PDB file of C-alpha atoms in Angstrom:
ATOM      1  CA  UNK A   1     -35.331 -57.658  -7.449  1.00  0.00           C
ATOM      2  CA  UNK A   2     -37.549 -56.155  -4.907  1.00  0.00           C
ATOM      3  CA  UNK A   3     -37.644 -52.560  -4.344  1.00  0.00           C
ATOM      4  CA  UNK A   4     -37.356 -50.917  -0.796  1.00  0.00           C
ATOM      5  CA  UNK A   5     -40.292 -49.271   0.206  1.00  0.00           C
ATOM      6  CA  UNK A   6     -40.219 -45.705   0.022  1.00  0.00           C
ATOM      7  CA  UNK A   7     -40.264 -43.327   2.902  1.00  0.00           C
ATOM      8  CA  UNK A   8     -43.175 -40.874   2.856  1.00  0.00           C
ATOM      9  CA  UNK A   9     -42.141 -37.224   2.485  1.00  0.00           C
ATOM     10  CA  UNK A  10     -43.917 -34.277   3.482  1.00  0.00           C
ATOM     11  CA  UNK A  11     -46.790 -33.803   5.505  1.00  0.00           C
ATOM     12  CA  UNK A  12     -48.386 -37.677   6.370  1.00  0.00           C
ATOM     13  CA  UNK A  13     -51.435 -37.445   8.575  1.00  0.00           C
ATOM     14  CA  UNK A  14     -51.306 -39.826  11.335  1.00  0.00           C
ATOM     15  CA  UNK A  15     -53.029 -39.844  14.769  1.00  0.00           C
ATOM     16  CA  UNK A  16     -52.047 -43.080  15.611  1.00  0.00           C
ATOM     17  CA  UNK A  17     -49.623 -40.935  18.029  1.00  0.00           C
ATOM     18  CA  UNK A  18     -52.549 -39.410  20.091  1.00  0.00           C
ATOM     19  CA  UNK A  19     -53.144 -42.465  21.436  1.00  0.00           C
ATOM     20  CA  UNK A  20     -49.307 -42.980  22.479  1.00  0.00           C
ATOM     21  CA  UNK A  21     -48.550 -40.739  26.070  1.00  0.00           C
ATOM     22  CA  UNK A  22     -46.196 -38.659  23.373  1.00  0.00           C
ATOM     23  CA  UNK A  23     -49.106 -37.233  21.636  1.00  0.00           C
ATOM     24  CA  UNK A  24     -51.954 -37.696  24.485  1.00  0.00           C
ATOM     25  CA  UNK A  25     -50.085 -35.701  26.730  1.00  0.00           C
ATOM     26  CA  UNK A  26     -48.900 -32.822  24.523  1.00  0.00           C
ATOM     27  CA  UNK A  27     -52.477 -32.427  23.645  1.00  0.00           C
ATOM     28  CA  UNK A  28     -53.040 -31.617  27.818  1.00  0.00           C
ATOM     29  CA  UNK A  29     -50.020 -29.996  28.023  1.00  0.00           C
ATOM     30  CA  UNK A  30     -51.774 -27.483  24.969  1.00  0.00           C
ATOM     31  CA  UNK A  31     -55.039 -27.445  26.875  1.00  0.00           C
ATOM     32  CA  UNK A  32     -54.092 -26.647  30.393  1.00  0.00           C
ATOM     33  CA  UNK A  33     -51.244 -23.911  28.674  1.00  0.00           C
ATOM     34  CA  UNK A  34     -54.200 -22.179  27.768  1.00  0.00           C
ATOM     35  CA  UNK A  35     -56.225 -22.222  30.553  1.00  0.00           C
ATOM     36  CA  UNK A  36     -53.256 -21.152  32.725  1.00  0.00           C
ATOM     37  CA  UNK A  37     -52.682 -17.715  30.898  1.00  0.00           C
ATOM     38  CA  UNK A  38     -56.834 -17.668  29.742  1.00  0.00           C
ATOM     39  CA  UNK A  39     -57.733 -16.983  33.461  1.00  0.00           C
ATOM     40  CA  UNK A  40     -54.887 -14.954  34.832  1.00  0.00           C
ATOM     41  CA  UNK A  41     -54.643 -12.547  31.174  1.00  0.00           C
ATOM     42  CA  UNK A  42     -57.312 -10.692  30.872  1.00  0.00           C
ATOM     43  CA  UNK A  43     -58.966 -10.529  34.703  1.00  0.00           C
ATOM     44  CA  UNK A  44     -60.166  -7.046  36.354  1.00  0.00           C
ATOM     45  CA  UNK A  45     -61.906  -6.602  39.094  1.00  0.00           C
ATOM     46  CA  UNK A  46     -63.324  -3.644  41.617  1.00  0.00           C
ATOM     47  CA  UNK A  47     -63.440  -2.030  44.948  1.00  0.00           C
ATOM     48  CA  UNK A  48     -66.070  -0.575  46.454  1.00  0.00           C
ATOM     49  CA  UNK A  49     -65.375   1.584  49.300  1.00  0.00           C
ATOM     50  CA  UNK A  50     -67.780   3.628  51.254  1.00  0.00           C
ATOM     51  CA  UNK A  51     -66.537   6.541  53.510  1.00  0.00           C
ATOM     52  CA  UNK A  52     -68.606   8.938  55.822  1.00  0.00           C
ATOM     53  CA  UNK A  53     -67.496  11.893  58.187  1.00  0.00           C
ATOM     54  CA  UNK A  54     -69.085  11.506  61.514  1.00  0.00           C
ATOM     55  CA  UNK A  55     -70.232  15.180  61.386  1.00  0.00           C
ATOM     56  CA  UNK A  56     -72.085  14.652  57.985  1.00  0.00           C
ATOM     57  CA  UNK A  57     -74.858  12.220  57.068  1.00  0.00           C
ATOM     58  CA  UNK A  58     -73.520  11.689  53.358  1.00  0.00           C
ATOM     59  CA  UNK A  59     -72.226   8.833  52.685  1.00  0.00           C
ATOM     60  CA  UNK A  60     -68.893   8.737  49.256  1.00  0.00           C
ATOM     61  CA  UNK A  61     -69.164   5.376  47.597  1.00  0.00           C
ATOM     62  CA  UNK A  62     -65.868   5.470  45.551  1.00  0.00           C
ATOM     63  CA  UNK A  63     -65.412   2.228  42.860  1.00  0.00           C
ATOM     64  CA  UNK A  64     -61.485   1.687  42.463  1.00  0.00           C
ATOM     65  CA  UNK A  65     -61.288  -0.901  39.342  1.00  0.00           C
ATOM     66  CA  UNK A  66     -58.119  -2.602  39.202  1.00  0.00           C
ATOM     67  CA  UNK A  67     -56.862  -5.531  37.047  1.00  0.00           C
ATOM     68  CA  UNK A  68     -54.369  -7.467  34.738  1.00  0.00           C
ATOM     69  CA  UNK A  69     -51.232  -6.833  34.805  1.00  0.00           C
ATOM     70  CA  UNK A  70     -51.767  -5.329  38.162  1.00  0.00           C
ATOM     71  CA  UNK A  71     -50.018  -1.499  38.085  1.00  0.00           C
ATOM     72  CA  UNK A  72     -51.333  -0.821  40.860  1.00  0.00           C
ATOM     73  CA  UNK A  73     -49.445   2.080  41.333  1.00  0.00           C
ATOM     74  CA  UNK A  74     -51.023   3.284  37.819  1.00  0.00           C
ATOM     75  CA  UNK A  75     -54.357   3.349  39.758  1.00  0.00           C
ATOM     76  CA  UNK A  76     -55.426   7.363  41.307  1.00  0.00           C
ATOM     77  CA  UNK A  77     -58.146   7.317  43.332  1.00  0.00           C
ATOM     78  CA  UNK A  78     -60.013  10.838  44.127  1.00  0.00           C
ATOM     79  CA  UNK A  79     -60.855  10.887  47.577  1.00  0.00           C
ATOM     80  CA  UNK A  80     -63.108  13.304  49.628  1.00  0.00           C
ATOM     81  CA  UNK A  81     -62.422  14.988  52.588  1.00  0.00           C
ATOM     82  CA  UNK A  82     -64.446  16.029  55.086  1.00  0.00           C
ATOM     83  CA  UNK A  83     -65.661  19.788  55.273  1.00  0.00           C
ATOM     84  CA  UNK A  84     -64.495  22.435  52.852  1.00  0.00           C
ATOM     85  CA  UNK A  85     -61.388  20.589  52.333  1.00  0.00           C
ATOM     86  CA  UNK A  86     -60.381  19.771  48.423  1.00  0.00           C
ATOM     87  CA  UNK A  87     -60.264  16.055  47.537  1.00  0.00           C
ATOM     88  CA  UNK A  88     -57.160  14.476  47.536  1.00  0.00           C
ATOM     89  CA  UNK A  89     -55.423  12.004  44.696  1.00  0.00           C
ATOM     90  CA  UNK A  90     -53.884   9.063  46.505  1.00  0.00           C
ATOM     91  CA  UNK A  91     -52.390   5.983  44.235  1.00  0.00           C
ATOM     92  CA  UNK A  92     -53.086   2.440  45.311  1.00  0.00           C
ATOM     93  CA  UNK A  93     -49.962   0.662  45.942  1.00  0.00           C
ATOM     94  CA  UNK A  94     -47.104  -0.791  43.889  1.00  0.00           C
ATOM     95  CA  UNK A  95     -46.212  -2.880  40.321  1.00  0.00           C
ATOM     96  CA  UNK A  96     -47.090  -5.723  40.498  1.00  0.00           C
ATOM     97  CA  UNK A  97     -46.618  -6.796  36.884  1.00  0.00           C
ATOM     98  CA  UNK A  98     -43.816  -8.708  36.849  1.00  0.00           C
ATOM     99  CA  UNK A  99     -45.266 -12.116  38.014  1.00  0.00           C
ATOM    100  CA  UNK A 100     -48.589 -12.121  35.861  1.00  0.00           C
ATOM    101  CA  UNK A 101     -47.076 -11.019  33.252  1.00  0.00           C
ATOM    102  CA  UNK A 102     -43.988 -13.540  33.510  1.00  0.00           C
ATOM    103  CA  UNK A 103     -47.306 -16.549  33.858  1.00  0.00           C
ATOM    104  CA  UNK A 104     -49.399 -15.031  30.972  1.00  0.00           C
ATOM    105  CA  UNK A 105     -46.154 -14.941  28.585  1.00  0.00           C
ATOM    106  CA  UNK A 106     -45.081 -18.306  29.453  1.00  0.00           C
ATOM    107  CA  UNK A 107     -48.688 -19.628  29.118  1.00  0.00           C
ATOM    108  CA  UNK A 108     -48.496 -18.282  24.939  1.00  0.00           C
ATOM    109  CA  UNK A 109     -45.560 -19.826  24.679  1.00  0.00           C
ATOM    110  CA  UNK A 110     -46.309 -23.166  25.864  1.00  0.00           C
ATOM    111  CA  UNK A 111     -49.851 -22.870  23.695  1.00  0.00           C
ATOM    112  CA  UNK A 112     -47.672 -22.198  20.400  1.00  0.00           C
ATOM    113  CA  UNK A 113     -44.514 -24.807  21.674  1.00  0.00           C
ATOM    114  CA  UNK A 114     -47.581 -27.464  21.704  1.00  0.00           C
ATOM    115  CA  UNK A 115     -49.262 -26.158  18.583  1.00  0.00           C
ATOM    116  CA  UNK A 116     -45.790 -26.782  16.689  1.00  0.00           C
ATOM    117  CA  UNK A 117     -45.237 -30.136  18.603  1.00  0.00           C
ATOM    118  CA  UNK A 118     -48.398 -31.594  18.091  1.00  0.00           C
ATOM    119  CA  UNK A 119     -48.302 -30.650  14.170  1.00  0.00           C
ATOM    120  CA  UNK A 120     -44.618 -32.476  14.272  1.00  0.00           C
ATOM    121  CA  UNK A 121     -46.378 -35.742  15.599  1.00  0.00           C
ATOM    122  CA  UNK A 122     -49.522 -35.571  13.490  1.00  0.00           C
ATOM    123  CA  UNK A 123     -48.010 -35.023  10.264  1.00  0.00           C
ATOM    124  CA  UNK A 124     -44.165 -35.071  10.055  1.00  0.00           C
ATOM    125  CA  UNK A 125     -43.367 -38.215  13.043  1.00  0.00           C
ATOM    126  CA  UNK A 126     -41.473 -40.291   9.930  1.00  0.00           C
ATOM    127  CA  UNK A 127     -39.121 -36.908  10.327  1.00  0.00           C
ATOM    128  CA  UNK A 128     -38.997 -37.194  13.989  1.00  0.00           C
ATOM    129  CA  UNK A 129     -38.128 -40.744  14.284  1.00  0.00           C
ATOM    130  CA  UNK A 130     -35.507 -40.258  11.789  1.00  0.00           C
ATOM    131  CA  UNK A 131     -33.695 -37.070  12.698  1.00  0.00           C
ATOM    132  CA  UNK A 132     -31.823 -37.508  15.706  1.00  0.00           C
ATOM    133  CA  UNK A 133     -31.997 -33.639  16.868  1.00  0.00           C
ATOM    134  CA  UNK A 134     -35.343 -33.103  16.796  1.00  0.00           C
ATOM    135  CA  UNK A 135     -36.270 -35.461  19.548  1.00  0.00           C
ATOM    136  CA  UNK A 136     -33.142 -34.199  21.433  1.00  0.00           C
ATOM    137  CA  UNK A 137     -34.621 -30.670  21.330  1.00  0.00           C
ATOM    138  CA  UNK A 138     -38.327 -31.884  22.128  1.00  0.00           C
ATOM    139  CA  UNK A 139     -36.530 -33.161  25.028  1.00  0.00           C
ATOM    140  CA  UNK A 140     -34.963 -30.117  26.050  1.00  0.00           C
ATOM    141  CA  UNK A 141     -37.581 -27.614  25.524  1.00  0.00           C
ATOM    142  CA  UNK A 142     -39.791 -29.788  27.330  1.00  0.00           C
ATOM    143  CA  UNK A 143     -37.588 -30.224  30.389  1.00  0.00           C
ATOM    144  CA  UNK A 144     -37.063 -26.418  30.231  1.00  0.00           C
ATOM    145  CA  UNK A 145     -40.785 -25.325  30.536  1.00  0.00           C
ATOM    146  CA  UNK A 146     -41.381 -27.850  33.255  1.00  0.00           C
ATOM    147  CA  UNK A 147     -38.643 -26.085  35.093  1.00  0.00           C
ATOM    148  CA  UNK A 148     -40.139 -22.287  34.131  1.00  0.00           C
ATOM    149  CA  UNK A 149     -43.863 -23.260  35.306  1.00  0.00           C
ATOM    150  CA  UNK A 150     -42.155 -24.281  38.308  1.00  0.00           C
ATOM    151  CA  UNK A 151     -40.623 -20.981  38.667  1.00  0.00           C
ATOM    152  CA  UNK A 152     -43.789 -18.478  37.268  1.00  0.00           C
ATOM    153  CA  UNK A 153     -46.824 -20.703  39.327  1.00  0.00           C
ATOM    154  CA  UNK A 154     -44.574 -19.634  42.761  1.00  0.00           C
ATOM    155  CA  UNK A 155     -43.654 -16.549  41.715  1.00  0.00           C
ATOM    156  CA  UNK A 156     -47.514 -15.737  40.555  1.00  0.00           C
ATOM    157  CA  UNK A 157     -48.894 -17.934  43.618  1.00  0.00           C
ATOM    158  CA  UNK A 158     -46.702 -15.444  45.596  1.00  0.00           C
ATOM    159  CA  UNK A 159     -47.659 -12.198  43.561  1.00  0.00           C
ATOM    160  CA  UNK A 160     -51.463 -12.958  44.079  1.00  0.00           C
ATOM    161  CA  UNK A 161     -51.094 -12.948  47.788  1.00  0.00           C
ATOM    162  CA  UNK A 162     -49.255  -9.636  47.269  1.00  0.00           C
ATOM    163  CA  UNK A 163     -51.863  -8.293  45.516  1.00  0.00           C
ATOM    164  CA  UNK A 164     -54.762  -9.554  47.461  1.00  0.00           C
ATOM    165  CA  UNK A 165     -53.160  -7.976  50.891  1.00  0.00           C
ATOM    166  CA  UNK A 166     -52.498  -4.681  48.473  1.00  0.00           C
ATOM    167  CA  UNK A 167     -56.169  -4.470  48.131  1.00  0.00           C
ATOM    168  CA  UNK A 168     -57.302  -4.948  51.340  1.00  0.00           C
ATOM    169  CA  UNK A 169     -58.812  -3.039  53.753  1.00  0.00           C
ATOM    170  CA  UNK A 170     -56.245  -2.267  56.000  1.00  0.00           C
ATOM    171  CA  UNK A 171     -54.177  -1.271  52.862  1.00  0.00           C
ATOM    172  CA  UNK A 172     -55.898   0.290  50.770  1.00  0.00           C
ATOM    173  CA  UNK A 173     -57.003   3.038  53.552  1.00  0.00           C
ATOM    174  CA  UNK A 174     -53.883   3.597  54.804  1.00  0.00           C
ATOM    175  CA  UNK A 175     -53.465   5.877  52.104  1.00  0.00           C
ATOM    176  CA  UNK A 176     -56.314   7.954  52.671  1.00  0.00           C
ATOM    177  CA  UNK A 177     -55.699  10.411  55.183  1.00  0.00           C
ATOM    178  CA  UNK A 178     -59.660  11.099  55.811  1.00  0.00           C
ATOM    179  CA  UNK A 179     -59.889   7.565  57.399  1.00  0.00           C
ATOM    180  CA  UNK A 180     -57.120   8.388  59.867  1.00  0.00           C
ATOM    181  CA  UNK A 181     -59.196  11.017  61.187  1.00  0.00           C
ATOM    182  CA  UNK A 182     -62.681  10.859  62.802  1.00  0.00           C
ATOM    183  CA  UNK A 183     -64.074   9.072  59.940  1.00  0.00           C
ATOM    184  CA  UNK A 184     -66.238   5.841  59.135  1.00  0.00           C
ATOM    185  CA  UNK A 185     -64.673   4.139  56.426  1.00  0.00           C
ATOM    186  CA  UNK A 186     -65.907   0.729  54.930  1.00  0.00           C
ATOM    187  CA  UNK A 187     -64.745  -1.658  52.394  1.00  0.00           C
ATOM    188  CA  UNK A 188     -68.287  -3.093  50.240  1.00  0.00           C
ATOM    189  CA  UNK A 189     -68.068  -5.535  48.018  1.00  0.00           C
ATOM    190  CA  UNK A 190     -64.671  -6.990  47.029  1.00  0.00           C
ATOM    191  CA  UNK A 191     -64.206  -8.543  43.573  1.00  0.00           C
ATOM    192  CA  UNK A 192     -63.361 -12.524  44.233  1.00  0.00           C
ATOM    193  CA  UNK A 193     -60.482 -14.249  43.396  1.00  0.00           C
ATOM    194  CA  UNK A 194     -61.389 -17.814  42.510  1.00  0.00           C
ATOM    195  CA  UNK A 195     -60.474 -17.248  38.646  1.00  0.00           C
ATOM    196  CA  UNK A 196     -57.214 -15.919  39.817  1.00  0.00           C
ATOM    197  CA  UNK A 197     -56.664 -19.139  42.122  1.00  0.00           C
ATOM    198  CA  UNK A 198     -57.560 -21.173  39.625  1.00  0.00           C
ATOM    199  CA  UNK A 199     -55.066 -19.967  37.360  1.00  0.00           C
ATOM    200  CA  UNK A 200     -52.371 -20.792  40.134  1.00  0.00           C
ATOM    201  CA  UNK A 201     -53.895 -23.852  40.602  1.00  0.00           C
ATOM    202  CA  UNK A 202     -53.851 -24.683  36.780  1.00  0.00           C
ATOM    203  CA  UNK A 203     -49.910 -23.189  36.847  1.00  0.00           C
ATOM    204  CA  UNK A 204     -48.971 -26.212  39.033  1.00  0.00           C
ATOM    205  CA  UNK A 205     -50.664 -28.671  37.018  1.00  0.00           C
ATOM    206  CA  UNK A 206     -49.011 -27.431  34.176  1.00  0.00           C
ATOM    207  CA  UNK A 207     -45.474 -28.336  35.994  1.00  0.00           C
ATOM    208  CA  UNK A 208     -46.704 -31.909  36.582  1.00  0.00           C
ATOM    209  CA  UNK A 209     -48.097 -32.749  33.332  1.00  0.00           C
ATOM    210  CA  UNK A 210     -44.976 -31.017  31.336  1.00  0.00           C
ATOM    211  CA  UNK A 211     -42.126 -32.598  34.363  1.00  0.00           C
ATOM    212  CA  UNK A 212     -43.691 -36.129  33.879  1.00  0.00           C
ATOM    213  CA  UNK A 213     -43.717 -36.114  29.622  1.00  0.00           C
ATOM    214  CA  UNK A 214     -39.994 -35.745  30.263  1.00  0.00           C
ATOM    215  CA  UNK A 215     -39.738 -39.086  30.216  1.00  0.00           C
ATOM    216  CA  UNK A 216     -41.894 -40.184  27.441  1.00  0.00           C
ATOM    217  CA  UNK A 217     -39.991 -37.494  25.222  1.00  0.00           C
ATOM    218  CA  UNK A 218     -36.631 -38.548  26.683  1.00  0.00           C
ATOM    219  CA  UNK A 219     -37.664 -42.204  25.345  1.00  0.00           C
ATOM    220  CA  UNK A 220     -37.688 -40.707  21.754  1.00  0.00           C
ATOM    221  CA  UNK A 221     -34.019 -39.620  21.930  1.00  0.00           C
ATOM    222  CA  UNK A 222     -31.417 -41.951  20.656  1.00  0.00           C
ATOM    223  CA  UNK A 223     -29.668 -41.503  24.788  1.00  0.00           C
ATOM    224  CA  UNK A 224     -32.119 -43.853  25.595  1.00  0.00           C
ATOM    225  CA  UNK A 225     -32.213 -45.840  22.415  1.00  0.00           C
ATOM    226  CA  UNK A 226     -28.577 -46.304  22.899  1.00  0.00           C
ATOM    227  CA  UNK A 227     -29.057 -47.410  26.659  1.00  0.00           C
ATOM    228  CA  UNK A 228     -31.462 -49.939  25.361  1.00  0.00           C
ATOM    229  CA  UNK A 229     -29.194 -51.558  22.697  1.00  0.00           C
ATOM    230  CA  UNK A 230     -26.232 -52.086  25.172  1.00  0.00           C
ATOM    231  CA  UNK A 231     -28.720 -53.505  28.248  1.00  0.00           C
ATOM    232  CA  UNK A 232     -30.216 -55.868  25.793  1.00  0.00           C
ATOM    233  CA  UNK A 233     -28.426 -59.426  25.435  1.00  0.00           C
ATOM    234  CA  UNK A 234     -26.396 -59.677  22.130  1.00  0.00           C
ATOM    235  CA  UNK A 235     -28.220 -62.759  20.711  1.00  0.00           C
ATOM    236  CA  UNK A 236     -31.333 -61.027  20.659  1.00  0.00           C
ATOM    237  CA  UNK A 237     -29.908 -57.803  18.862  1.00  0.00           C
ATOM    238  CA  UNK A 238     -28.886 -60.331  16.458  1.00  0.00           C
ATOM    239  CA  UNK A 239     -31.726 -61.864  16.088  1.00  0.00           C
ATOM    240  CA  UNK A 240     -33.280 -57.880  15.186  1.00  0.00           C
ATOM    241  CA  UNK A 241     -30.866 -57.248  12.768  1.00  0.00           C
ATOM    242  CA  UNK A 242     -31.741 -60.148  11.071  1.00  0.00           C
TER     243      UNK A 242
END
C-alpha cells in the first residue's frame, strides 16, 4: 500500500515564487517602499538670505536650515535691524509635519509588510496555499496600502508645494520687518528639491505597483478559486478529480 507523500513543515526554501508576479512584484513593492520614505525621511536643506540697509555698506548673510519633518514653525531666525535697533526673533512659518511624516511612516510599514510577505512566499508558500486566511489577508492588506499611498503621495505631493511656497522669497521676508522698510533684501542660494520630488514621484509608483498586485494576490484567495470551479464545465472538473 502506497504511502501519501508527506507535506513539508516548517520553513522550505523555495524561490520558484520570485519568478511568479506574486513574488516578483512584492520584491518591487519592498524596493520602491524604501526608496519612497529613504528620500523624503531624513532630507534638510538651507536658506541663504542676504539683507543690507541702504544707509550702510554691510551686508547680513543669515543661513536658515530647515528640514524633515518640516516644523517650520520650530525654526527662529535672528534678524538684524538697521541702526542701533536690537535684532529681532521671527519664526518661519507653520507645521508642516503631518504629511511627511504620514509618507515616511507608511513607507516603514510597507518595507516590513513586504519583508514578512516575501519570507511567507520564500519559505512557508505550502502554508499559504493551504490556509485559506492567509491569502485572504494578503489580499486585504495589500488592497489597503494601495489605497493609503494613494492618500499620503497627494497629501505629501500637496505638503511639498506648501512647503516650497513657505520658503520662498516672498514668504519667508514677510516676516522680517527690516525688509518692509528701506532695505535690500535677497534670497542666495536655495536648497533644491529634486530628492523631495522624487520621493513624490516614487509615492505614486508605489500606488501602481501595490493597486495592480491586487489582482495577482486576489488570484491566491479561494473567492477566485471558487469562481473558477463553477465557470469551468463539469466534465472537466471530473476529469481533475480523477
Amino acid at each position: 500500500m502506497e504511502q501519501a507523500p508527506q507535506q513539508p513543515s516548517g520553513f522550505t526554501p523555495n524561490l520558484k515564487i520570485l519568478k511568479e508576479p506574486l513574488g516578483f512584484i512584492k520584491v518591487l513593492e519592498w524596493i520602491f517602499a524604501i526608496f519612497a520614505f529613504g528620500t523624503c525621511g531624513g532630507y534638510s536643506g538651507n536658506i541663504e538670505a542676504t539683507i543690507k540697509c541702504n544707509d550702510e555698506k554691510n551686508v547680513t548673510t543669515l543661513s536658515i536650515p530647515f528640514g524633515y519633518p518640516f516644523r517650520l514653525n520650530r525654526i527662529f531666525v535672528e534678524v538684524p535691524s538697521c541702526g542701533n535697533q536690537s535684532s529681532e526673533k521671527v519664526i518661519l512659518s507653520n507645521d508642516y509635519s503631518a504629511y511627511p511624516e504620514f509618507f515616511v511612516t507608511l513607507g516603514a510599514f510597507a518595507f516590513l509588510y513586504c519583508m514578512g510577505a516575501l519570507i511567507v512566499y520564500l519559505g512557508y508558500r505550502h502554508v499559504y496555499l493551504e490556509n485559506k486566511k492567509l491569502p485572504i489577508l494578503d489580499f486585504i492588506f495589500t488592497f489597503l496600502f494601495a489605497f493609503f499611498w494613494l492618500v499620503a503621495s497627494s497629501a505629501w505631493g500637496k505638503g511639498l508645494t506648501d512647503i516650497k511656497n513657505a520658503v520662498s522669497t516672498e514668504n519667508v521676508f514677510k516676516n522680517f520687518s527690516i525688509c518692509l522698510k528701506a532695505s535690500v533684501c535677497r534670497i542666495g542660494e536655495l536648497t533644491a528639491w529634486g530628492r523631495l520630488n522624487v520621493s513624490v514621484i516614487f509615492g505614486f509608483l508605489n500606488l501602481i505597483i501595490w493597486g495592480g498586485n491586487c489582482w495577482f494576490v486576489f488570484k491566491e484567495t479561494h473567492w477566485h478559486k471558487k469562481g473558477e470551479d463553477q465557470n469551468r464545465d463539469p466534465g472537466e472538473a471530473e476529469t481533475d478529480r480523477k
